PDB file of C-alpha atoms in Angstrom:
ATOM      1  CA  UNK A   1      20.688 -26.027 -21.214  1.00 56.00           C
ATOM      2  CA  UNK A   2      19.749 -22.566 -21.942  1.00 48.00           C
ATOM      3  CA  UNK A   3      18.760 -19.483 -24.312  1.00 47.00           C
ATOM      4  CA  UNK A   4      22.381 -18.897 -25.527  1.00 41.00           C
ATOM      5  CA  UNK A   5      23.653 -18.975 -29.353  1.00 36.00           C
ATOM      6  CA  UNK A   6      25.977 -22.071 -29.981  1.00 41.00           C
ATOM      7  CA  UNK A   7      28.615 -21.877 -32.494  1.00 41.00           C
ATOM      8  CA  UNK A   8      27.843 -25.756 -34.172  1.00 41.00           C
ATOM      9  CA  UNK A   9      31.613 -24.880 -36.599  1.00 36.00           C
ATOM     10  CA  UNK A  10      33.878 -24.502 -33.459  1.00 37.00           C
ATOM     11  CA  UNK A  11      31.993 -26.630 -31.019  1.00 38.00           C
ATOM     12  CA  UNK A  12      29.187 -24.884 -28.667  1.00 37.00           C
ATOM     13  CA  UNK A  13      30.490 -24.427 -25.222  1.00 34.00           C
ATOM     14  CA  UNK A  14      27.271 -24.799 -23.768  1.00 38.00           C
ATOM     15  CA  UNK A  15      23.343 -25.915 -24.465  1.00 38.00           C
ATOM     16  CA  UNK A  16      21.106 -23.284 -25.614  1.00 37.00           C
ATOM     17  CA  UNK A  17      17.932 -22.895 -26.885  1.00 38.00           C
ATOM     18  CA  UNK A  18      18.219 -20.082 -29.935  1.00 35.00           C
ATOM     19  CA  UNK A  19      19.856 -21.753 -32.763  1.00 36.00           C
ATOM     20  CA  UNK A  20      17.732 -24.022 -35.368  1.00 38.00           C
ATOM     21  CA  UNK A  21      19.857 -26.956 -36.427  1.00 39.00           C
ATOM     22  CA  UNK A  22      20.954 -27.170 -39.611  1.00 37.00           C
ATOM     23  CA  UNK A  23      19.813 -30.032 -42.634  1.00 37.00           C
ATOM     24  CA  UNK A  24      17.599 -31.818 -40.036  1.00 39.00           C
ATOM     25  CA  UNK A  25      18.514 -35.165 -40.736  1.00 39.00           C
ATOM     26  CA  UNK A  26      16.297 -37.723 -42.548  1.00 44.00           C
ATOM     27  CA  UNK A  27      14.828 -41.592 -41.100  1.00 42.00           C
ATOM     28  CA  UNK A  28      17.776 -42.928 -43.217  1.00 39.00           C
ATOM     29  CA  UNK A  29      20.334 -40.919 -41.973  1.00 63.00           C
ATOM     30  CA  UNK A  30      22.823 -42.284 -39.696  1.00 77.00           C
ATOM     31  CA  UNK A  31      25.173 -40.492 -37.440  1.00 73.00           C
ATOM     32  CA  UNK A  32      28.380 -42.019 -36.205  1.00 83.00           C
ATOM     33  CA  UNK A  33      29.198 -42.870 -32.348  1.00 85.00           C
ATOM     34  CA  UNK A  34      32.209 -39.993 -32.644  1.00 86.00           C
ATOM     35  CA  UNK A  35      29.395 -37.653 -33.951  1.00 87.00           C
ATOM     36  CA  UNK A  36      26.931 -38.536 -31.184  1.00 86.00           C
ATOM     37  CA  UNK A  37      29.611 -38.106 -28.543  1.00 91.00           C
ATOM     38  CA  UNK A  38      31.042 -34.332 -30.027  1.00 92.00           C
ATOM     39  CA  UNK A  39      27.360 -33.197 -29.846  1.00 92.00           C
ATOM     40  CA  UNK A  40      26.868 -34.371 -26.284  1.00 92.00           C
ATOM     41  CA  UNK A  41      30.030 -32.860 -25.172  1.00 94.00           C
ATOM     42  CA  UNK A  42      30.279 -29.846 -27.334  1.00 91.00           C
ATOM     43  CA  UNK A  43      26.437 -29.128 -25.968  1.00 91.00           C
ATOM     44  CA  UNK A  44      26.614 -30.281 -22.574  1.00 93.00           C
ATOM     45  CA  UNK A  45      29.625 -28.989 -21.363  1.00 93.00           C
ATOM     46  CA  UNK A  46      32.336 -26.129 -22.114  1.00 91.00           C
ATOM     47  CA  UNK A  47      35.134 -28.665 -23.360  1.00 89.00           C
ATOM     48  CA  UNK A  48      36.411 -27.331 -26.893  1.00 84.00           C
ATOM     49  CA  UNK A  49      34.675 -30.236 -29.174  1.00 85.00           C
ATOM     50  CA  UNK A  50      34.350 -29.766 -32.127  1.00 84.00           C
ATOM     51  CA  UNK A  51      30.790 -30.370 -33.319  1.00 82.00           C
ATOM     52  CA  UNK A  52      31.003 -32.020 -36.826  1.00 80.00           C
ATOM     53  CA  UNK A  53      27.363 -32.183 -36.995  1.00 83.00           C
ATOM     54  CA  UNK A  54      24.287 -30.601 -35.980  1.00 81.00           C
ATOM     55  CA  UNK A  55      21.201 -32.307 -37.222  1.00 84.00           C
ATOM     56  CA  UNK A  56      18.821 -34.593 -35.909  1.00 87.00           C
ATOM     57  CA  UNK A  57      20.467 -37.844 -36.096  1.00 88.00           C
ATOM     58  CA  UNK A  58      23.605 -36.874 -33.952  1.00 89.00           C
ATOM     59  CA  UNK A  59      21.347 -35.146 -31.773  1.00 92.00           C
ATOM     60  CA  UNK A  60      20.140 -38.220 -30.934  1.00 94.00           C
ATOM     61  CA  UNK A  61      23.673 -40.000 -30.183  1.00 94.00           C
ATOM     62  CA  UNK A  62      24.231 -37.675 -28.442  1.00 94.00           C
ATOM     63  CA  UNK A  63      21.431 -37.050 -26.523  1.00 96.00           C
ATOM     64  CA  UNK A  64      22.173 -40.903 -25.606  1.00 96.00           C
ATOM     65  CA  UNK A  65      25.641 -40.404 -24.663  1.00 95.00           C
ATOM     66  CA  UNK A  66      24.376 -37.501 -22.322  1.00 96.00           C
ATOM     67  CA  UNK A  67      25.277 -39.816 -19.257  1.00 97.00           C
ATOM     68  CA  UNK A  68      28.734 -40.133 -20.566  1.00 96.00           C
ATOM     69  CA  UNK A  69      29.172 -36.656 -20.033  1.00 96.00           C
ATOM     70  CA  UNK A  70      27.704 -36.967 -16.805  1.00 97.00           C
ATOM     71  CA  UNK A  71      30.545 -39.566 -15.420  1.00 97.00           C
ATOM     72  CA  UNK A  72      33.216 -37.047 -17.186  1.00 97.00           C
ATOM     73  CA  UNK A  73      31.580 -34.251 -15.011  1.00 97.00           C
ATOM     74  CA  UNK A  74      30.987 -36.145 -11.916  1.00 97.00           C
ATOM     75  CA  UNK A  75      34.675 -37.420 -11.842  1.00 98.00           C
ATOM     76  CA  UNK A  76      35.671 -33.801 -12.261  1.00 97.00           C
ATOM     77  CA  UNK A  77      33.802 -32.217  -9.300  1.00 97.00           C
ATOM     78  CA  UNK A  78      34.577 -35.704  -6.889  1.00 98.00           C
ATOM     79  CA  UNK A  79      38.344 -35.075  -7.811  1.00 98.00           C
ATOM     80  CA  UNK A  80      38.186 -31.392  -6.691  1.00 98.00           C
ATOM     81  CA  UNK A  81      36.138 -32.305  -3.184  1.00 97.00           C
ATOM     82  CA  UNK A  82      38.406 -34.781  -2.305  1.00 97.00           C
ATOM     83  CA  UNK A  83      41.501 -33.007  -3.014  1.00 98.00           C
ATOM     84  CA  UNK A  84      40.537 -30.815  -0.490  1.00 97.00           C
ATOM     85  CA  UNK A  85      39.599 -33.100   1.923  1.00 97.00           C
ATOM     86  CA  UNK A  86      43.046 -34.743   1.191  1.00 96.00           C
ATOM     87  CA  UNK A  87      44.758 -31.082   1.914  1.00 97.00           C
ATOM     88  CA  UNK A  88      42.895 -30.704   5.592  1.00 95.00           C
ATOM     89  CA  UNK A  89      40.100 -29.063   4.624  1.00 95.00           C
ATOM     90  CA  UNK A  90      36.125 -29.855   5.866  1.00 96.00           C
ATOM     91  CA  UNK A  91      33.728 -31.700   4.456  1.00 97.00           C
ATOM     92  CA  UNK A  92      31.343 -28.821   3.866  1.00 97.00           C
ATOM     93  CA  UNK A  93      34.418 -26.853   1.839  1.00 97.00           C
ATOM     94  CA  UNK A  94      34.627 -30.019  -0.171  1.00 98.00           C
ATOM     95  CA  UNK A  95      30.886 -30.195  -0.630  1.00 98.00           C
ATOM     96  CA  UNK A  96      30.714 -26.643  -1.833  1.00 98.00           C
ATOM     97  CA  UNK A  97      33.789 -27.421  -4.097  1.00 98.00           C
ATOM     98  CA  UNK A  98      31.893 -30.358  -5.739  1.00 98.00           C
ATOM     99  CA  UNK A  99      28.769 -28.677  -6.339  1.00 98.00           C
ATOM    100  CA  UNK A 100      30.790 -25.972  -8.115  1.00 97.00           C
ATOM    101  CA  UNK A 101      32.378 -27.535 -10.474  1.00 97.00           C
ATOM    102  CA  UNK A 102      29.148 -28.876 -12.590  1.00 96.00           C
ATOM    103  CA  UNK A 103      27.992 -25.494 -12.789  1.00 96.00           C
ATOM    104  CA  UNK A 104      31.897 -24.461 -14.041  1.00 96.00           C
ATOM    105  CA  UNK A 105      32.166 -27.214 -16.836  1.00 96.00           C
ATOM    106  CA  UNK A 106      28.266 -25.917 -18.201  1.00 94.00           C
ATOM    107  CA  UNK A 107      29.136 -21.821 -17.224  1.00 92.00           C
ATOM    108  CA  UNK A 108      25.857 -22.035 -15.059  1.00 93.00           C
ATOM    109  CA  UNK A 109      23.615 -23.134 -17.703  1.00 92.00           C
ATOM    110  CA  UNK A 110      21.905 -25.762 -16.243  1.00 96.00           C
ATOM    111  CA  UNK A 111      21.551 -23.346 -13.248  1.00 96.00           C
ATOM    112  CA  UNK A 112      20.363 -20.619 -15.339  1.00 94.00           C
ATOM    113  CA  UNK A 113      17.682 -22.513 -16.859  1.00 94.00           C
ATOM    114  CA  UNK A 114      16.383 -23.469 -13.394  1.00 96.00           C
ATOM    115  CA  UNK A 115      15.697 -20.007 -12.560  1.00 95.00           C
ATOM    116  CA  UNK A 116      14.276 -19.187 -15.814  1.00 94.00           C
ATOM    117  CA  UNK A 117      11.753 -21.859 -15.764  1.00 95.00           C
ATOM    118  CA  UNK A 118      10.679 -21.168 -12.013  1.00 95.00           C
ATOM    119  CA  UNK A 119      10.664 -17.547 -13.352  1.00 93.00           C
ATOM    120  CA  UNK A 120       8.137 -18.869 -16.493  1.00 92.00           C
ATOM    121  CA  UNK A 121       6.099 -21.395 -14.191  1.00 92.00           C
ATOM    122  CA  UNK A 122       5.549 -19.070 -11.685  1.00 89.00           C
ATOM    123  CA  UNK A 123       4.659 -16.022 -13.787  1.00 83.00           C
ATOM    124  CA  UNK A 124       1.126 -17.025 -13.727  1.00 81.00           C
ATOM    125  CA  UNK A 125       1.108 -15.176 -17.494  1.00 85.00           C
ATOM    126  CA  UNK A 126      -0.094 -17.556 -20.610  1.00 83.00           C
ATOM    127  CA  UNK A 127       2.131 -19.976 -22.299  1.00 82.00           C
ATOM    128  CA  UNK A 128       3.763 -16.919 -24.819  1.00 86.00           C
ATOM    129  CA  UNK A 129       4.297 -14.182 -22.157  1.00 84.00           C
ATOM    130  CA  UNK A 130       5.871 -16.557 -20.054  1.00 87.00           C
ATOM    131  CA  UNK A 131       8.670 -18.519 -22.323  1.00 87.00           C
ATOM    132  CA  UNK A 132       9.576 -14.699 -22.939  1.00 89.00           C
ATOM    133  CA  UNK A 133       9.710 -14.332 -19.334  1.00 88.00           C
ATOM    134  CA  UNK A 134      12.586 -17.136 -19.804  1.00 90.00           C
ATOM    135  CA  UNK A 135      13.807 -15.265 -22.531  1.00 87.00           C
ATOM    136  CA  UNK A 136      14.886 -12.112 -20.781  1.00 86.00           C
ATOM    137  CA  UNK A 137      18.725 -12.494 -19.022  1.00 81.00           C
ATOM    138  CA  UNK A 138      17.389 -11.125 -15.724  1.00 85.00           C
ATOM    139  CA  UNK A 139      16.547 -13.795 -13.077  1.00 89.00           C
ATOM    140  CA  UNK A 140      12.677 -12.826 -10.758  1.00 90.00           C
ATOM    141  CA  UNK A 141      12.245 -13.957  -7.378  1.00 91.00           C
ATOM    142  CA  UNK A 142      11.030 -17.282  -8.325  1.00 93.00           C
ATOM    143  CA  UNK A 143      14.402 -18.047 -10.288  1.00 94.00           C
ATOM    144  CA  UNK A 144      16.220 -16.584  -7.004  1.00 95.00           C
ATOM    145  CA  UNK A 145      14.534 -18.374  -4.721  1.00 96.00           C
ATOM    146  CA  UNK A 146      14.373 -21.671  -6.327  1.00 96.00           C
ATOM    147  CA  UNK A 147      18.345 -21.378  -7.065  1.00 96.00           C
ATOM    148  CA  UNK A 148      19.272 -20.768  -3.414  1.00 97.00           C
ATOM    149  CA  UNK A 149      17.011 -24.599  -1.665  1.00 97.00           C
ATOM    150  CA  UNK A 150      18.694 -26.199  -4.755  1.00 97.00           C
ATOM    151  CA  UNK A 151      22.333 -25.126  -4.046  1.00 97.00           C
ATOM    152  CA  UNK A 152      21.420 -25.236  -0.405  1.00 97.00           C
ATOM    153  CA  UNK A 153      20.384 -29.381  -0.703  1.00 97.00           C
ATOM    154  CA  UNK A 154      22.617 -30.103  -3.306  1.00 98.00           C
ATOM    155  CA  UNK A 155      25.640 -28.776  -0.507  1.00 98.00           C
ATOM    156  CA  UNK A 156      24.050 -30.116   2.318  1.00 97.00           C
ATOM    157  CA  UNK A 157      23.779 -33.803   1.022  1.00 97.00           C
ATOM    158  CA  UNK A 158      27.373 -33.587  -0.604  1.00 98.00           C
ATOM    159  CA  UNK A 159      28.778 -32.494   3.028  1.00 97.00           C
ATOM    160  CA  UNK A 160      27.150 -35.357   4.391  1.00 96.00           C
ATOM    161  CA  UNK A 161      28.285 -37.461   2.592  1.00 96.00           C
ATOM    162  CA  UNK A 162      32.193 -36.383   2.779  1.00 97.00           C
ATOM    163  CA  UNK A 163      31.296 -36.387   6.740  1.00 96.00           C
ATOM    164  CA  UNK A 164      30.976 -40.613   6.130  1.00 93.00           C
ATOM    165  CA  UNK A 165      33.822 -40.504   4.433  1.00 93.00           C
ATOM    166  CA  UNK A 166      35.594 -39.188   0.979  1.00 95.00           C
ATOM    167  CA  UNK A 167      34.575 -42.307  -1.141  1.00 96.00           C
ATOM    168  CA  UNK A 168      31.055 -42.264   0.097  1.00 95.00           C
ATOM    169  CA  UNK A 169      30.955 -38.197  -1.163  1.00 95.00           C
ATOM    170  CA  UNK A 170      32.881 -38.795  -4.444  1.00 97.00           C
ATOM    171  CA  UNK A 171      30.608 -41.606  -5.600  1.00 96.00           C
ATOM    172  CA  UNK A 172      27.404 -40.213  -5.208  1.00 96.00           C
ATOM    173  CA  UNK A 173      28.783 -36.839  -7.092  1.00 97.00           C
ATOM    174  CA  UNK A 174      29.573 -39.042 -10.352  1.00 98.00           C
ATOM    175  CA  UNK A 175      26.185 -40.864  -9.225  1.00 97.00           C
ATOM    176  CA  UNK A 176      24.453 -37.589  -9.364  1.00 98.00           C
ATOM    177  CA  UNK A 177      25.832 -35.927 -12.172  1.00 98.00           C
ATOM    178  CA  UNK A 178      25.167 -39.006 -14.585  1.00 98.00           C
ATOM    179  CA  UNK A 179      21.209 -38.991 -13.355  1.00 98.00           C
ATOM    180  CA  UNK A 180      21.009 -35.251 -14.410  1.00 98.00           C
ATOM    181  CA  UNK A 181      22.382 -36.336 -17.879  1.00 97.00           C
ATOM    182  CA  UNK A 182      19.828 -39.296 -17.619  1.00 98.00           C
ATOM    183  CA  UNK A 183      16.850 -37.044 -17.128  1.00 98.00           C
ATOM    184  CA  UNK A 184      18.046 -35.568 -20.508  1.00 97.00           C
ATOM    185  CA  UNK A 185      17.928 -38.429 -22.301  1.00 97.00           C
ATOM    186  CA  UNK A 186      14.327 -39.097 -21.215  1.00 97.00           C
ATOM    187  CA  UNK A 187      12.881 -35.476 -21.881  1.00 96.00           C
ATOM    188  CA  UNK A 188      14.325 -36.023 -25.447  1.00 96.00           C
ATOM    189  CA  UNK A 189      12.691 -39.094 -25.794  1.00 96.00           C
ATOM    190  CA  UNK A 190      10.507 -39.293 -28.999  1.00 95.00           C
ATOM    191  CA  UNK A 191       6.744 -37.736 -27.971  1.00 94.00           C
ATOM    192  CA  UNK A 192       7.735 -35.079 -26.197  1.00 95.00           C
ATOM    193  CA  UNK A 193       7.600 -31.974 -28.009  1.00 94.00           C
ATOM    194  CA  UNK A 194       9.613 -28.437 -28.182  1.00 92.00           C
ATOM    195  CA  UNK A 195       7.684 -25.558 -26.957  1.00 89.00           C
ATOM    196  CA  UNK A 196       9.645 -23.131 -29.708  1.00 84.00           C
ATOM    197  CA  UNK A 197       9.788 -23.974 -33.358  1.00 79.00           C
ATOM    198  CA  UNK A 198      14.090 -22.796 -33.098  1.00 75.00           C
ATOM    199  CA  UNK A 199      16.846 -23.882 -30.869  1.00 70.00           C
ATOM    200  CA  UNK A 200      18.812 -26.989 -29.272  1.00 68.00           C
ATOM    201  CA  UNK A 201      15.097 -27.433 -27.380  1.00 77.00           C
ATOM    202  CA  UNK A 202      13.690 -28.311 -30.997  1.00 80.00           C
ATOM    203  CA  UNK A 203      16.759 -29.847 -31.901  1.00 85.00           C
ATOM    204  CA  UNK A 204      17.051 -32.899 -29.321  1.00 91.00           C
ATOM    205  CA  UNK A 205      13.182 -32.798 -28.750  1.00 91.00           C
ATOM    206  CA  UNK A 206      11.568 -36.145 -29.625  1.00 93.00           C
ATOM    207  CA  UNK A 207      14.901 -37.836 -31.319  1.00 94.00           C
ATOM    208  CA  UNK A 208      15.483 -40.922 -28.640  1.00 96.00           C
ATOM    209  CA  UNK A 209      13.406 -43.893 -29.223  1.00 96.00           C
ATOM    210  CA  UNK A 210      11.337 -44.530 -25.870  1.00 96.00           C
ATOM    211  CA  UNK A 211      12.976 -47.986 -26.011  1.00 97.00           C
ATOM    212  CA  UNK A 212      16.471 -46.804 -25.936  1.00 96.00           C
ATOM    213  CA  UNK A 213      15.717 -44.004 -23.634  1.00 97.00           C
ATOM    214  CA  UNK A 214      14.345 -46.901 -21.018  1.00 97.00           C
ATOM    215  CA  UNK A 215      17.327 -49.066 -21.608  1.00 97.00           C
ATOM    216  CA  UNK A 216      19.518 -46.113 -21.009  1.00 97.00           C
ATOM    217  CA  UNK A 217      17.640 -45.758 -18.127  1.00 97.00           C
ATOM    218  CA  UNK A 218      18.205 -49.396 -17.098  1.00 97.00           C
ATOM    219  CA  UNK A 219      21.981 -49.232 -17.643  1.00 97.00           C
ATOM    220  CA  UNK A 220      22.641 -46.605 -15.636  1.00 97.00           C
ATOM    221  CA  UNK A 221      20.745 -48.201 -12.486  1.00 97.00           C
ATOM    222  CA  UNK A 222      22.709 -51.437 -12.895  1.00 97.00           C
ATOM    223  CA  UNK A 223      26.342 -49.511 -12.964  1.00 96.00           C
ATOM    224  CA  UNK A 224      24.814 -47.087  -9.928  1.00 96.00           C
ATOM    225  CA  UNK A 225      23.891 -49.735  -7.949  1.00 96.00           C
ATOM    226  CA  UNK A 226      27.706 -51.723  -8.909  1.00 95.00           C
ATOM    227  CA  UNK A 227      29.299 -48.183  -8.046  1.00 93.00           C
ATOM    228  CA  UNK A 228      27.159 -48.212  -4.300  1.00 93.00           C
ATOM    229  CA  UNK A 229      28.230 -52.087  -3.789  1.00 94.00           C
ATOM    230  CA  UNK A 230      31.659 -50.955  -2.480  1.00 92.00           C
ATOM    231  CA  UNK A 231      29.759 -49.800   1.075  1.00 93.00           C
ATOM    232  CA  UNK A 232      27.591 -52.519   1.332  1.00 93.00           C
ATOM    233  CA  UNK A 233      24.428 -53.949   0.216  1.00 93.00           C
ATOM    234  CA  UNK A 234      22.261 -51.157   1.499  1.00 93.00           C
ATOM    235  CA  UNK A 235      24.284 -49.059  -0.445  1.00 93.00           C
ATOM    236  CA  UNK A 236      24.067 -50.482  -3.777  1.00 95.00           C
ATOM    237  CA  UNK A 237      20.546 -50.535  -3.133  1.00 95.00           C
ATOM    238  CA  UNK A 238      20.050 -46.780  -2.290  1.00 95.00           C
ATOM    239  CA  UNK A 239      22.325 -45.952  -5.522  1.00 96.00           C
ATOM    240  CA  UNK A 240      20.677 -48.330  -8.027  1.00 96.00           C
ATOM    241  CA  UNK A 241      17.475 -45.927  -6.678  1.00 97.00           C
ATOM    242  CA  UNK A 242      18.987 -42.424  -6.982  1.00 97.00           C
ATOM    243  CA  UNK A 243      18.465 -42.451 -10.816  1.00 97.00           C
ATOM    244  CA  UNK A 244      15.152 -43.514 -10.639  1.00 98.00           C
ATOM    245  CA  UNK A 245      14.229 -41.220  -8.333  1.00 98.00           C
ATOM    246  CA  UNK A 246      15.565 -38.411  -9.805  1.00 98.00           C
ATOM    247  CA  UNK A 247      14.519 -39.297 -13.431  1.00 98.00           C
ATOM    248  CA  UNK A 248      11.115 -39.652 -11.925  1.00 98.00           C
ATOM    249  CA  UNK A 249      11.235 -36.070 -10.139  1.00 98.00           C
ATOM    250  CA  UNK A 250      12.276 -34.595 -13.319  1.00 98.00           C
ATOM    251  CA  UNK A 251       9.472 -36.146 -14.758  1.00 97.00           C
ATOM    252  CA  UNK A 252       6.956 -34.342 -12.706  1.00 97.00           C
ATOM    253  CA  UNK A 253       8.274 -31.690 -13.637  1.00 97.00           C
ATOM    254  CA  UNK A 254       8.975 -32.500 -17.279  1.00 97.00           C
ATOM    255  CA  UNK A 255       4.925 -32.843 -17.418  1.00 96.00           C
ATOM    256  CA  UNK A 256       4.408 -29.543 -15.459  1.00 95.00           C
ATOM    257  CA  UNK A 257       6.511 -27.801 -18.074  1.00 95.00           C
ATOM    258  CA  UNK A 258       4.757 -29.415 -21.070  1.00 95.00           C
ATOM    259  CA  UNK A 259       1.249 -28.544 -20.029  1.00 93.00           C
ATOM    260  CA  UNK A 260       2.489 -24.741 -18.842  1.00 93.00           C
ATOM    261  CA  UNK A 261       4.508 -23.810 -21.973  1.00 93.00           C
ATOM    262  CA  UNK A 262       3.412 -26.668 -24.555  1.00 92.00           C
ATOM    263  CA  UNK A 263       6.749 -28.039 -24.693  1.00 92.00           C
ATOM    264  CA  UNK A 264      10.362 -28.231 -23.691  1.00 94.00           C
ATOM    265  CA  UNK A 265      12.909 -25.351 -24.216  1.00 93.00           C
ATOM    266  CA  UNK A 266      16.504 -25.084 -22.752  1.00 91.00           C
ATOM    267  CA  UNK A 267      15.628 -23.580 -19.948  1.00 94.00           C
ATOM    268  CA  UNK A 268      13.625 -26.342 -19.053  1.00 96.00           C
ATOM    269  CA  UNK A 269      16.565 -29.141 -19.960  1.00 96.00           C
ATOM    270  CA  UNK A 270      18.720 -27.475 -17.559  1.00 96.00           C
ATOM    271  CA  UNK A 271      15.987 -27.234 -15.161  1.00 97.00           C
ATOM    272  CA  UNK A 272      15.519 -30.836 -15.463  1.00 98.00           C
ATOM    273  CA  UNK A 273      19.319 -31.603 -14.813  1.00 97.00           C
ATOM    274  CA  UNK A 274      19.619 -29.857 -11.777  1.00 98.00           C
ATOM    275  CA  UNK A 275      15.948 -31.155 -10.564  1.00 98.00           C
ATOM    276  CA  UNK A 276      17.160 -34.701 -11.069  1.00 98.00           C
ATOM    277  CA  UNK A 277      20.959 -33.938  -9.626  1.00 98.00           C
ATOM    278  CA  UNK A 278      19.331 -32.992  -6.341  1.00 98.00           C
ATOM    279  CA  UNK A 279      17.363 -35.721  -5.999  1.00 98.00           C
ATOM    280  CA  UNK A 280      19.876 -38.009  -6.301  1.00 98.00           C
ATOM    281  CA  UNK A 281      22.253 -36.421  -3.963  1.00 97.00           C
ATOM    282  CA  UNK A 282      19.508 -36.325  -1.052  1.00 97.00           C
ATOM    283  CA  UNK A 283      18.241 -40.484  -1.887  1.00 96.00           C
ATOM    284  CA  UNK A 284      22.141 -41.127  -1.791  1.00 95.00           C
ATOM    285  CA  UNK A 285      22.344 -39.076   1.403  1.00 94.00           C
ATOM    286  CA  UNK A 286      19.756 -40.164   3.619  1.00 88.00           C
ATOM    287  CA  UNK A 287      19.772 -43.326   4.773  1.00 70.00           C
TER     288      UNK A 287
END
């Protein structure tokens, strides 16, 4: 998610954090499971959906379904890795081929907003100056930086991974792609706020009931851990704990980001995504 202007009439092609939505919906409004799941793909990823609704109450189906789109993405970038493990080539070409492909389906925006917010939280400059420091489409040597370890451990656990074997690498690609959707889902849980008054940021903030975000939450460890059961016990065990690890390292820095700027913006949702990706990949890896 990032500080780009969605088109809600044609379906965005990617989060952003710059367009108010429109008729915010009321506590009696009700938003069907088809408009839940158009929001979460038409804002999480570039498919052409067409986003029937932008208020508050699909916001919040689809801010739920926001795993869903993880499994879609995951499948996408395993299929690509293995496919060219399947044509000769190595594990770490497959590995760079999976990591890839998330940032293809969401044009970089999840990566974007990962160097904008190291940009804002290490700009040392009050909460203002620094969500304009997120604002502006250059990336500082904090954003930099901060991108180049994260690609560097996403690849680096993926490649280990294929090195075990292509299953091993495939699953814990889906595995890690749904926990960055996860960590969504929590950071748009009801009490935390938006740091802007405009944008998807203040759109999605606060519109998942803690209760569903935590059985959300609870789901996705059960069908992890089924998903790890095919290698074994151990397995199951380490991928039942990659989304609560990385749901819990987003969290840090979920809290970080709400005491720095006052609040979450795009940036920071994509931060969050690829915080919580990488952590997944590395608990799936080692071990």
């Amino acid at each position: 998610m990032t500080d780009t202007t969605p088109e809600p009439a044609s379906g965005p092609t990617g989060p952003t954090d710059s367009t108010e939505p429109e008729g915010a919906a009321g506590p009696a409004a009700r938003a069907s499971l088809g408009d839940g799941l158009r929001f979460a793909f038409g804002t999480l990823t570039v498919l052409r959906v067409r986003v029937s609704r932008w208020d508050r109450a699909a916001a919040r189906g689809g801010m739920l379904a926001a795993p869903l789109t993880g499994a879609v993405v995951g499948l996408a970038s395993a299929a690509l890795g293995v496919l060219l493990l399947l044509l000769g080539g190595g594990p770490l070409l497959a590995a760079v081929a999976t990591v890839a492909v998330p940032a293809a389906l969401t044009r970089g925006l999840h990566l974007d907003g990962l160097a904008d917010t190291a940009d804002g939280l290490g700009s040392g400059k009050p909460a203002e100056d620094a969500l304009r420091i997120m604002k502006r489409s250059d990336i500082g040597p904090f954003g930099v930086v901060t991108l180049l370890f994260v690609l560097l451990g996403q690849v680096a656990a993926v490649s280990e991974l294929y090195a075990e074997g292509w299953a091993r690498g495939a699953a814990a690609a889906v595995v890690a792609a749904v926990a960055a959707r996860l960590a969504l889902t929590l950071a748009a849980r009801a009490g935390v706020p938006a740091a802007r008054p405009e944008g998807l940021g203040a759109a999605v903030a606060g519109v998942v009931p803690v209760r569903s975000a935590v059985a959300a939450t609870a789901v996705t460890a059960v069908l992890c851990a089924a998903a790890g059961a095919a290698f074994g016990p151990d397995a199951a065990v380490r991928y039942a704990a990659a989304p609560l690890v990385a749901v819990a390292a987003a969290e840090v820095l979920l809290r970080r980001c709400r005491r720095r700027f006052g609040g979450v913006t795009g940036d920071v949702f994509g931060a969050l995504a690829e915080t919580a990706a990488t952590a997944a990949l590395l608990v799936t890896a080692l071990g």
